[in-house]
Short mmCIF file of C-alpha atoms and ligand atoms in Angstrom, two decimals:
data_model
loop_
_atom_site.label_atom_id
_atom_site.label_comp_id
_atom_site.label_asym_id
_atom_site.label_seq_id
_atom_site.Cartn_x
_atom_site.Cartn_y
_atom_site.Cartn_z
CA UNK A 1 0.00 0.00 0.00
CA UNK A 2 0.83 3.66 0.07
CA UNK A 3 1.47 3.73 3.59
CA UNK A 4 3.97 1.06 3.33
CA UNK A 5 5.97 2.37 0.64
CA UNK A 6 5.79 5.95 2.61
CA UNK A 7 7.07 3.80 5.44
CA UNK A 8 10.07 2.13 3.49
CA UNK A 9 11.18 5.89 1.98
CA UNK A 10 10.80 6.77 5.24
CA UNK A 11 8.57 9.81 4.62
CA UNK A 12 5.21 10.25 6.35
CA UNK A 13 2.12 9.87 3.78
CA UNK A 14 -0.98 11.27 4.21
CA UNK A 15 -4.31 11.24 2.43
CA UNK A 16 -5.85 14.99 2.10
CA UNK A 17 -8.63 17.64 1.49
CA UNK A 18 -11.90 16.16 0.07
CA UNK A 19 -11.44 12.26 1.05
CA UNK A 20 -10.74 12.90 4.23
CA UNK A 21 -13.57 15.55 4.94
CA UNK A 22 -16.50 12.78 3.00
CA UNK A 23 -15.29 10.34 5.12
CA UNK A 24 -16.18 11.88 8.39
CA UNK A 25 -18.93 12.80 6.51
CA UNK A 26 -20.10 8.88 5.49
CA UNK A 27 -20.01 10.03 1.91
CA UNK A 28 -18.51 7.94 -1.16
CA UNK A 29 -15.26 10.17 -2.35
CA UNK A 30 -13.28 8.21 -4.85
CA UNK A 31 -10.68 10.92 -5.29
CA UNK A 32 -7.60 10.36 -3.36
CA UNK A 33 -4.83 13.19 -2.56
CA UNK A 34 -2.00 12.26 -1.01
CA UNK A 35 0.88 14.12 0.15
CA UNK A 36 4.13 12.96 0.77
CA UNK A 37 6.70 14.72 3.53
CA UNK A 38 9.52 13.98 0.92
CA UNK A 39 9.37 13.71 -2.97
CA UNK A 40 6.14 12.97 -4.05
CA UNK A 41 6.82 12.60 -7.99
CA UNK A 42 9.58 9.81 -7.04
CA UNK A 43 6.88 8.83 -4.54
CA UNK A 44 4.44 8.59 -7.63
CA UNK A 45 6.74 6.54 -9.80
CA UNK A 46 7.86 4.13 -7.39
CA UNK A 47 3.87 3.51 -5.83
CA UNK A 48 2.73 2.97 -9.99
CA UNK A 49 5.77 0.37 -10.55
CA UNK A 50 4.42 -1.09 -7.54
CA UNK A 51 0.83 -1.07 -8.25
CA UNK A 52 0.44 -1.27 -11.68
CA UNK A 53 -0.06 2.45 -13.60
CA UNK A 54 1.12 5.36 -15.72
CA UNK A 55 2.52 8.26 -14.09
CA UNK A 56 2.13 11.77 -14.82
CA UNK A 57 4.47 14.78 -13.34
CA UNK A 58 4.60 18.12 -12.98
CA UNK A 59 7.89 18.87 -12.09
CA UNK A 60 7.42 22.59 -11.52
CA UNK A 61 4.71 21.72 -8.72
CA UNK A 62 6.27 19.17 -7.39
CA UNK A 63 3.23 17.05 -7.90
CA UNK A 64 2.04 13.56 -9.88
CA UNK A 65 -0.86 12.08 -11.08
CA UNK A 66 -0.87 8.21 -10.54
CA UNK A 67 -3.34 6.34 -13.06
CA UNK A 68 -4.00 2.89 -12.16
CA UNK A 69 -5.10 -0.11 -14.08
CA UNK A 70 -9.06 0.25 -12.92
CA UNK A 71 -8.62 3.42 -14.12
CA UNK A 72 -8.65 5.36 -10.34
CA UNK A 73 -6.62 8.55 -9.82
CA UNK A 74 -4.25 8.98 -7.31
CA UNK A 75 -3.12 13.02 -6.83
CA UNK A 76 0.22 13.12 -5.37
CA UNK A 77 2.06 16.43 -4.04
CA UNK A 78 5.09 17.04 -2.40
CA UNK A 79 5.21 18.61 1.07
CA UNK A 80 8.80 19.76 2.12
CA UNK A 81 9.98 19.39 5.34
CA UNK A 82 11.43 22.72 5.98
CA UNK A 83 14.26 24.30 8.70
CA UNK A 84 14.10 27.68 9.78
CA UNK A 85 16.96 28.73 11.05
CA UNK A 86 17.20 31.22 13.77
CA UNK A 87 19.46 33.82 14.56
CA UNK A 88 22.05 33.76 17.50
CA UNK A 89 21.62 31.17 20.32
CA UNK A 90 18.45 29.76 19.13
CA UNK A 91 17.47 26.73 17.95
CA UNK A 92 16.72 25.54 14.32
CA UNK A 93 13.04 24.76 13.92
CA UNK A 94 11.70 21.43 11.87
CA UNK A 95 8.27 23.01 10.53
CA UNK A 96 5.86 20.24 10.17
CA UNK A 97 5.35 20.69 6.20
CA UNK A 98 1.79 19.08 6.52
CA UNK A 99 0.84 21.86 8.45
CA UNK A 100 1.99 24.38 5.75
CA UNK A 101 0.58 22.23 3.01
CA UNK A 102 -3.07 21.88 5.16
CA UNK A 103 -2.97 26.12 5.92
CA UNK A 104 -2.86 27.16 2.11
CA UNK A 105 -6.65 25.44 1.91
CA UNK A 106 -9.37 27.19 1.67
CA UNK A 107 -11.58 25.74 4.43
CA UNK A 108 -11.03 24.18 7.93
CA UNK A 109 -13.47 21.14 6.33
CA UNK A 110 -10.69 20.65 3.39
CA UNK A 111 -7.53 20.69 5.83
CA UNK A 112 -7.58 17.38 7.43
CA UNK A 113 -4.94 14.82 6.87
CA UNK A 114 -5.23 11.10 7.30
CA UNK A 115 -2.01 9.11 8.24
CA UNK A 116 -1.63 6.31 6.60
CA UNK A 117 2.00 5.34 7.27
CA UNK A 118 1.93 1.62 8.94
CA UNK A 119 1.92 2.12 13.03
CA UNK A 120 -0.16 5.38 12.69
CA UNK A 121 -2.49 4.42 10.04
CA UNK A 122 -5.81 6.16 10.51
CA UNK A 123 -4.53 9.26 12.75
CA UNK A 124 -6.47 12.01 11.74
CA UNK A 125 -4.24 14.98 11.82
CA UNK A 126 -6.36 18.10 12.06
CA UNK A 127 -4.66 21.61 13.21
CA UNK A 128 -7.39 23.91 12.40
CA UNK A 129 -10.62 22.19 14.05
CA UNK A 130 -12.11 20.49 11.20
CA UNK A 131 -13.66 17.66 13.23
CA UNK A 132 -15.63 20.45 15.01
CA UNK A 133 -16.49 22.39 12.36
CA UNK A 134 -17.63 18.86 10.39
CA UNK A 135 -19.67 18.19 13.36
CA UNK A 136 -21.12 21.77 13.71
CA UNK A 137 -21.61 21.54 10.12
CA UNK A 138 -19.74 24.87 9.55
CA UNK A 139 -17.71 26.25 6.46
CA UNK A 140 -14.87 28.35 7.65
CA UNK A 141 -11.64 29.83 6.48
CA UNK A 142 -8.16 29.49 8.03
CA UNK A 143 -7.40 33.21 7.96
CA UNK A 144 -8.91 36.17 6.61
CA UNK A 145 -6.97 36.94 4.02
CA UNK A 146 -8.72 33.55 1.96
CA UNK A 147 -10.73 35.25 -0.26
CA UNK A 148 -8.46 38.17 -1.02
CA UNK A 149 -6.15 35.39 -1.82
CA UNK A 150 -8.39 33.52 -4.65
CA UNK A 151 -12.39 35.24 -4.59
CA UNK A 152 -13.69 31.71 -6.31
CA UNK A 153 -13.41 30.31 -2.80
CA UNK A 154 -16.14 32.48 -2.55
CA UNK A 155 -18.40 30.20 -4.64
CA UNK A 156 -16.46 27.15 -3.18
CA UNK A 157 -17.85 28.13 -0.10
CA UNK A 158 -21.59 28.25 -1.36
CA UNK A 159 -21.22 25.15 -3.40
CA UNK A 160 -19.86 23.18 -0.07
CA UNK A 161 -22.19 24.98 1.89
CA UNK A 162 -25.61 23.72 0.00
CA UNK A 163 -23.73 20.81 -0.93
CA UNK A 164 -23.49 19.31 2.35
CA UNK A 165 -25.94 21.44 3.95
CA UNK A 166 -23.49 23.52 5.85
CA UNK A 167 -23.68 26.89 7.02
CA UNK A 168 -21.04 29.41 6.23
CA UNK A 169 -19.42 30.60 9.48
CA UNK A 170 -20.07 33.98 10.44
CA UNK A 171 -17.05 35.60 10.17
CA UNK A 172 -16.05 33.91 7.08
CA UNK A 173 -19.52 35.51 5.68
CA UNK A 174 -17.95 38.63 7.05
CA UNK A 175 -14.99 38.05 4.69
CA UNK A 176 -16.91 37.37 2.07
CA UNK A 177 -19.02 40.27 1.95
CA UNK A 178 -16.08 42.22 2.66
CA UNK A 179 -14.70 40.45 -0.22
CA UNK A 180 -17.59 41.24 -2.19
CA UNK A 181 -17.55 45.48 -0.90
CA UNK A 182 -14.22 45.52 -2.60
CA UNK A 183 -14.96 44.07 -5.98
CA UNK A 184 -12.70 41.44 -5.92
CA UNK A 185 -15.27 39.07 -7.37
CA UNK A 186 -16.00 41.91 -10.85
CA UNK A 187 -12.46 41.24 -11.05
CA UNK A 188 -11.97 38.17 -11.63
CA UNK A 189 -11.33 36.73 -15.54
CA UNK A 190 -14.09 35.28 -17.23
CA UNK A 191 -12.48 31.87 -17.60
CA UNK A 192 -12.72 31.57 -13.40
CA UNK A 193 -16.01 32.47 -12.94
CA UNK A 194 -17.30 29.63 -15.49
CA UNK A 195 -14.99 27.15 -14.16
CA UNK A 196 -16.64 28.00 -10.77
CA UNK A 197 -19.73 27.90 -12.05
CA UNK A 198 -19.46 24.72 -14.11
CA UNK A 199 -18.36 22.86 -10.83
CA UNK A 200 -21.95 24.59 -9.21
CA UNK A 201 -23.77 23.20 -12.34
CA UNK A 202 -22.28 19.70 -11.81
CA UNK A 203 -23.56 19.88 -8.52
CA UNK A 204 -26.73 17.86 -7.54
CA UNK A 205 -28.67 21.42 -6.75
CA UNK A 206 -27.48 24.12 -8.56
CA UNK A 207 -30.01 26.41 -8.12
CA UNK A 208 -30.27 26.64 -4.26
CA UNK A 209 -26.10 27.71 -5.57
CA UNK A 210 -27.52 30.44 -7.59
CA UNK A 211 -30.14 31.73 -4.95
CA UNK A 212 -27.75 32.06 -2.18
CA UNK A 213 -25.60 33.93 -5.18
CA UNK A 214 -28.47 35.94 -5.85
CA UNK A 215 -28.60 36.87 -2.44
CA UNK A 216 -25.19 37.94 -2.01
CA UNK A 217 -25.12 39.93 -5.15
CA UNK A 218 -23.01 38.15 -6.92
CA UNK A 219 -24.77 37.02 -10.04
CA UNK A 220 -25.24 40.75 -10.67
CA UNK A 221 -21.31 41.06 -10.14
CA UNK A 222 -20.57 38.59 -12.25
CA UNK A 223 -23.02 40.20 -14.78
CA UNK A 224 -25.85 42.78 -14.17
CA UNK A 225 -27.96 40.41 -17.18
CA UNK A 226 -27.73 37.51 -15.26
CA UNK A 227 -29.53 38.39 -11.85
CA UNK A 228 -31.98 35.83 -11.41
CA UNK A 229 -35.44 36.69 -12.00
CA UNK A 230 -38.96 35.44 -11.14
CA UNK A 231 -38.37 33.45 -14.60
CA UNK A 232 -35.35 32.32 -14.11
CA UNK A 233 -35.89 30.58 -10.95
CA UNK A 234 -38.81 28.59 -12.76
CA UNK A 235 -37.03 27.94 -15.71
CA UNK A 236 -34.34 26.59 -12.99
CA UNK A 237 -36.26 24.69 -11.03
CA UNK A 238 -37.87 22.68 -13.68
CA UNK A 239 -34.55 22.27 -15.69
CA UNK A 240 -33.42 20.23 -12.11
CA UNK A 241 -36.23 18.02 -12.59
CA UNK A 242 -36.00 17.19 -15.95
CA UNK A 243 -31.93 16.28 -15.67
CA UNK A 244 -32.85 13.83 -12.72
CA UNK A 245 -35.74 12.14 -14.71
CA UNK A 246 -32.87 11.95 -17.62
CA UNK A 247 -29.60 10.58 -15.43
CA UNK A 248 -31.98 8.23 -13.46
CA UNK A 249 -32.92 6.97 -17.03
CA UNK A 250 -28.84 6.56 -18.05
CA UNK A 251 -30.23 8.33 -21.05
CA UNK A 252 -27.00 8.47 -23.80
CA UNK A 253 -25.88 10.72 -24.63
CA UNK A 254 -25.17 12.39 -20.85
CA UNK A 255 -25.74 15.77 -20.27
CA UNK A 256 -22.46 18.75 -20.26
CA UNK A 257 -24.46 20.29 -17.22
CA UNK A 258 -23.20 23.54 -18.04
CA UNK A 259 -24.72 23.96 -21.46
CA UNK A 260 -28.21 22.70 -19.70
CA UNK A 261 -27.74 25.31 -17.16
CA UNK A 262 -26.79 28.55 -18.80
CA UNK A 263 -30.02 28.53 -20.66
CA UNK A 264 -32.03 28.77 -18.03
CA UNK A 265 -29.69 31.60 -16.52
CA UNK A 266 -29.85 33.39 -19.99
CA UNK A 267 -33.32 33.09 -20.05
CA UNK A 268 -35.24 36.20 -21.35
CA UNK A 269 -31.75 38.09 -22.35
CA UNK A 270 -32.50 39.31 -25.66
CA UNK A 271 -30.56 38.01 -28.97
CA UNK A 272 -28.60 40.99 -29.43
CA UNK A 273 -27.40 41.27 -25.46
CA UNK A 274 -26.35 37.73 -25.25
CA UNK A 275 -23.18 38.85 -26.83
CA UNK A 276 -22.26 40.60 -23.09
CA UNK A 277 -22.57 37.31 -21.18
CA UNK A 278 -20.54 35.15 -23.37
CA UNK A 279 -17.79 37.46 -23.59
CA UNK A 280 -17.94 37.51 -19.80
CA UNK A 281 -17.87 34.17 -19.25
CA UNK A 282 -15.11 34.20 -21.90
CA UNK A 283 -16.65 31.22 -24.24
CA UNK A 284 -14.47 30.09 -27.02
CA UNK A 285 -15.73 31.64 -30.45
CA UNK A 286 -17.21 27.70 -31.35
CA UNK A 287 -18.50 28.00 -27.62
CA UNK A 288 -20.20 31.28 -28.64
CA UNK A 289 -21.55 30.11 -31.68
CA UNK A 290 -22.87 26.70 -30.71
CA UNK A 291 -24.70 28.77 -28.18
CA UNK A 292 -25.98 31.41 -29.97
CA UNK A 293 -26.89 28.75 -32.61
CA UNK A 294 -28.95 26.54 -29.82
CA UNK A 295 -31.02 29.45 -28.45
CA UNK A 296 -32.22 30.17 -32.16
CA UNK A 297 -33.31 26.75 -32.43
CA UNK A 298 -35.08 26.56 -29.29
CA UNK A 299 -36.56 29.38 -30.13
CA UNK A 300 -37.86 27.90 -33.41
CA UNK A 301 -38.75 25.03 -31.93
CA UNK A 302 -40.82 26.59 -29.67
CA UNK A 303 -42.44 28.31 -32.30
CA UNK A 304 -43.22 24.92 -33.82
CA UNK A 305 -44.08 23.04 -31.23
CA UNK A 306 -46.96 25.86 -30.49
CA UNK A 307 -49.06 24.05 -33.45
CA UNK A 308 -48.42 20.30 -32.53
CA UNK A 309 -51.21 18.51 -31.33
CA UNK A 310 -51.41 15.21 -29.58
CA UNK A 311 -53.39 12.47 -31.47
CA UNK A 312 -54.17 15.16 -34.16
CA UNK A 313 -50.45 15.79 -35.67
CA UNK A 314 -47.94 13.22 -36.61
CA UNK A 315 -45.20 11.58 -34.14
CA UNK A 316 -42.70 11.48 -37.45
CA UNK A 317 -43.55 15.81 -36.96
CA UNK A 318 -42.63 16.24 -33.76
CA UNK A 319 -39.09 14.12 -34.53
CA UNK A 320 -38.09 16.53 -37.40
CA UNK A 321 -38.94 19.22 -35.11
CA UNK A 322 -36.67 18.02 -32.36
CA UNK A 323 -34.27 15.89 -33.94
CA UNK A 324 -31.35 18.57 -34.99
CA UNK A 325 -31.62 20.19 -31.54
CA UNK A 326 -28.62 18.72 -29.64
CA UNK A 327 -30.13 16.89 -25.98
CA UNK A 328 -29.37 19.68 -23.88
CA UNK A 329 -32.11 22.36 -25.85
CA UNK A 330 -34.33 19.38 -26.00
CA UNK A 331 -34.54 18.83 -22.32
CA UNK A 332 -34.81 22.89 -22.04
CA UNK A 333 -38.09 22.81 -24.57
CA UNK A 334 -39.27 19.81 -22.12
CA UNK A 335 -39.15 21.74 -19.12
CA UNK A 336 -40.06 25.42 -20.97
CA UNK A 337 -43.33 23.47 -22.15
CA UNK A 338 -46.42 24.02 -20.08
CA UNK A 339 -48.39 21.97 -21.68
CA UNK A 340 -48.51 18.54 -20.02
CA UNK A 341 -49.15 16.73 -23.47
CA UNK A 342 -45.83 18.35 -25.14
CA UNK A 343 -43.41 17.06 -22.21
CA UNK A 344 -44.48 14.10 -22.31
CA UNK A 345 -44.14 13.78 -25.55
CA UNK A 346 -40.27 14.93 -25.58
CA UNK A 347 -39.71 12.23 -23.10
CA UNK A 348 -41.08 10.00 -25.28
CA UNK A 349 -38.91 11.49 -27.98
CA UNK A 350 -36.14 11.54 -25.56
CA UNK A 351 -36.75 7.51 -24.35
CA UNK A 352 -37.70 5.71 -27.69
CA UNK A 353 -38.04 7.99 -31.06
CA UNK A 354 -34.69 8.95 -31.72
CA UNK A 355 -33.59 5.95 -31.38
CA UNK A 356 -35.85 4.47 -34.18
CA UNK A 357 -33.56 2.87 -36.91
CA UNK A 358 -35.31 2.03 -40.51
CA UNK A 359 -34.08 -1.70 -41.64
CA UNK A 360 -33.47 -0.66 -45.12
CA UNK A 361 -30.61 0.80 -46.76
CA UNK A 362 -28.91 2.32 -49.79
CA UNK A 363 -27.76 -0.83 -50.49
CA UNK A 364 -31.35 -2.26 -50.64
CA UNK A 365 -32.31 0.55 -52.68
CA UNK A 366 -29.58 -0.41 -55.39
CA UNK A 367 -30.68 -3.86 -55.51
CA UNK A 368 -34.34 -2.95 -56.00
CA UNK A 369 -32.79 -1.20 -58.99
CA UNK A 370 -33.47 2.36 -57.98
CA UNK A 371 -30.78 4.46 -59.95
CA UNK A 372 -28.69 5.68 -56.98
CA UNK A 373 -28.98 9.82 -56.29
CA UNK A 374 -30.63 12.32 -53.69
CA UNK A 375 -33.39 10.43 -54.60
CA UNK A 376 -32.29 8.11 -51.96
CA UNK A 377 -32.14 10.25 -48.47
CA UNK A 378 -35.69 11.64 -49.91
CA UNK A 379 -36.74 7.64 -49.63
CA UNK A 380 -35.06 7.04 -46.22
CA UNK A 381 -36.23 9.81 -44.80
CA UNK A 382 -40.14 8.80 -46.02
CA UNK A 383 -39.08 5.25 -45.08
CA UNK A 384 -38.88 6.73 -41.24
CA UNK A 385 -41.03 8.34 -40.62
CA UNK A 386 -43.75 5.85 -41.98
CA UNK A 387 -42.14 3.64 -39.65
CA UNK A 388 -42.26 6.31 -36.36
CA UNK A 389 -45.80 6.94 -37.75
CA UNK A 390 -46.49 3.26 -37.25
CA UNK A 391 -47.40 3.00 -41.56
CA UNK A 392 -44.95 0.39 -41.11
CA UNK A 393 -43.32 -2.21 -39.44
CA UNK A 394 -41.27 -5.31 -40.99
CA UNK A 395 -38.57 -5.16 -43.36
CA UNK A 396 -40.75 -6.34 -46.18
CA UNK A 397 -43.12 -4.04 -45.66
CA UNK A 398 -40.79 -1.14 -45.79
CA UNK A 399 -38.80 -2.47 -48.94
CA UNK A 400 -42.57 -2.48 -50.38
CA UNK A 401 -42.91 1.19 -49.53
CA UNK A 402 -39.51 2.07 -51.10
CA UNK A 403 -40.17 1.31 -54.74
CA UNK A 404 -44.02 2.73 -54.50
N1 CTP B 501 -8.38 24.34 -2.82
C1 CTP B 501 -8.20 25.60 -2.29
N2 CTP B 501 -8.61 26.71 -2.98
C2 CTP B 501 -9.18 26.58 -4.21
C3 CTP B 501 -9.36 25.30 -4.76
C4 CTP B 501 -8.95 24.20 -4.04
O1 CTP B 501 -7.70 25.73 -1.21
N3 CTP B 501 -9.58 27.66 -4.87
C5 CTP B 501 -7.93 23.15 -2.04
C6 CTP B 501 -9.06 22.59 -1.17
O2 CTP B 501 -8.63 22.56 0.17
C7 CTP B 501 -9.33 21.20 -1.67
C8 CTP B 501 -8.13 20.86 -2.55
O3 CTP B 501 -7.51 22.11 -2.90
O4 CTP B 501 -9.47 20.27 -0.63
C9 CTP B 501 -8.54 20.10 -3.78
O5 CTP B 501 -9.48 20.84 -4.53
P1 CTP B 501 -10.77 20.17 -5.18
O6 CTP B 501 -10.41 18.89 -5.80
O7 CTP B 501 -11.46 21.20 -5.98
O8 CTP B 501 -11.64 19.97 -3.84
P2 CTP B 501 -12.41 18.82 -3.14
O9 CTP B 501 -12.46 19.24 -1.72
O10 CTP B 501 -11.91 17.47 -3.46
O11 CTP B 501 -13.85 19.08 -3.73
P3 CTP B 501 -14.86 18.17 -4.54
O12 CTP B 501 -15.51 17.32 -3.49
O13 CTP B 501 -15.81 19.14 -5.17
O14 CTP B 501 -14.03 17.41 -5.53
#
């Protein structure tokens, strides 16, 4: 094991942050850091040769990445042991470098260690009073200077805080606010805030994320267009719904949360403003377009789907209608629709229709002697949606329908 390797190098191993917080917290957390009081990339490489995995370093920060066979990752850093020397008479000092490591965190729930060196396996090592804050359910900084230091802990401290239904301390809401007064937050680049808020939108509530935000101000100082309104919250709410009822289904393909979420935050933001919020966010130009590009096809969709009637218009209409949309804008016209017919419909669209596959092909075609041109995809196209429509079933009856 780890520990036993640490324990041969002689250099204390610990596991860190995140694992060690869900497991006084009975949660699953298959993410192990380690750190190593020595040299955690030779640490990495000689735990891989041991174990079976590829290693990848990063010499600059002193830390590895160990990929084993089943495919689990193992983060491994390097804390140094470190001597201060002192002037005169006095002693030189051995700083415990897990204690350095465990004070650059951002929250007293993060900065436990676990030993897991053989004779002290299991010691929790916890300088800041994590196990009290855990059980008080608190979120708390190690100094005040946290937020100044990186404002995204700012939303780290929300998305913990809802995550695990915490409560943010109160002077660490103090810091944040005064955080906030100073405009640290308007300051921050584009790409940070929508990495922040892409780890929010993976979360299993994003929205109660976005309300405590709201409250805070800072989905105004992100961007005054995307304070949440009355709509937005709706639009929300049901979006959270409809991605359960879509990962409890293992529905393929899976959802980029993200692009699910940032329509309903964009919601209502006219065509010619939405130009303000991407370049905020800083999307890529293809990011840009491909979202631009989906809200105009919602949009016509919507438009569409207005004039389609349950048992009066055709199944093989409402596929064409939704079938270039990619998943994410069809699960946002599912929970946009108020009309109980039309989302149920999607689903069905969503659970069986696309998946509908015709049992003829062009090669079929060719030996049924039709001359080979566009001719073809017009054909193939009838072909399925006769067969969505339920006009027809077997093979036969669909090589029939292609030469009529
Ligand atoms: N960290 C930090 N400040 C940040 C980001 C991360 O101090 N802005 C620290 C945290 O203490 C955290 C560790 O780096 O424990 C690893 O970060 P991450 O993997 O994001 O955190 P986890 O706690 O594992 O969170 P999650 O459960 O969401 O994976």
């Amino acid at each position: 094991s780890a520990g036993d390797l640490g324990h041969k190098l002689g250099w204390e191993v610990y596991a860190v942050g995140g694992f060690v917080r869900d497991i006084l917290l009975g949660r699953p957390n298959f993410d192990l850091d380690l750190v190593v009081e020595g040299d955690g990339i030779e640490f990495a490489r000689k735990f891989a040769s041991l174990s079976g995995g590829r290693v990848k370093a990063h010499s600059k920060f002193k830390t590895a990445v160990v990929i084993l066979d089943d495919g689990q990752r193992v983060d491994v850093a390097t804390a140094r042991l470190e001597y201060y020397e002192y002037p005169a008479a006095l002693p030189t000092v051995e700083l415990s470098s897990i204690k350095m490591d465990l004070y650059r965190r951002d929250f007293t729930v993060n900065a436990l260690a676990l030993r897991i060196n053989p004779g002290r396996f299991g010691q929790l090592v916890d300088f800041f009073g994590a196990e009290r804050d855990i059980r008080n359910r608190t979120i708390r900084v190690l100094h005040s200077l946290s937020f100044v230091e990186d404002p995204t802990r700012i939303l780290r401290a929300i998305r913990f805080e809802r995550r695990f239904d915490f409560q943010i301390g109160g002077q660490t809401m103090r810091l944040i606010k005064n955080a906030l007064n100073l405009e640290l937050f308007s300051k921050l680049s584009g790409t940070r805030v929508m990495h922040e808020l892409q780890w929010i939108m993976n979360e299993e509530d994003p929205l109660a994320c976005f309300i405590r935000m709201q409250e805070l101000g800072i989905m105004a100082a992100i961007h005054p267009l995307l304070k949440l309104t009355k709509d937005k919250v709706q639009i929300l709410t049901e979006l959270g719904k409809v991605h359960n009822w879509y990962k409890l289904l293992y529905l393929e393909p899976e959802i980029t949360s993200w692009k699910l979420y940032i329509l309903g935050m964009t919601m209502g933001i006219k065509r010619e403003d939405i130009g303000q919020v991407t370049t905020r966010l800083h999307f890529t130009r293809k990011e840009e377009k491909d979202f631009k590009q989906l809200r105009d096809m919602i949009g016509d969709a919507l438009m569409k789907l207005m004039g389609w009637r349950e048992g009066k218009s055709k199944l093989s209409r409402l596929y064409s209608i939704l079938h270039p949309i990619p998943v994410e804008g069809i699960l946002f016209l599912m929970a946009r629709s108020r009309k109980e017919h039309i989302r149920r419909n999607i689903s069905q669209y969503l659970a069986r229709l696309r998946y509908v596959k015709i049992d003829v092909d062009g090669k079929d075609l060719l030996n049924l002697g039709i001359e080979p041109g566009p001719i073809y995809t017009i054909i193939l196209d009838r072909l399925m949606r006769a067969k969505i429509d339920g006009h027809v079933e077997t093979r036969e009856e669909q090589l029939e329908m292609a030469i009529k």
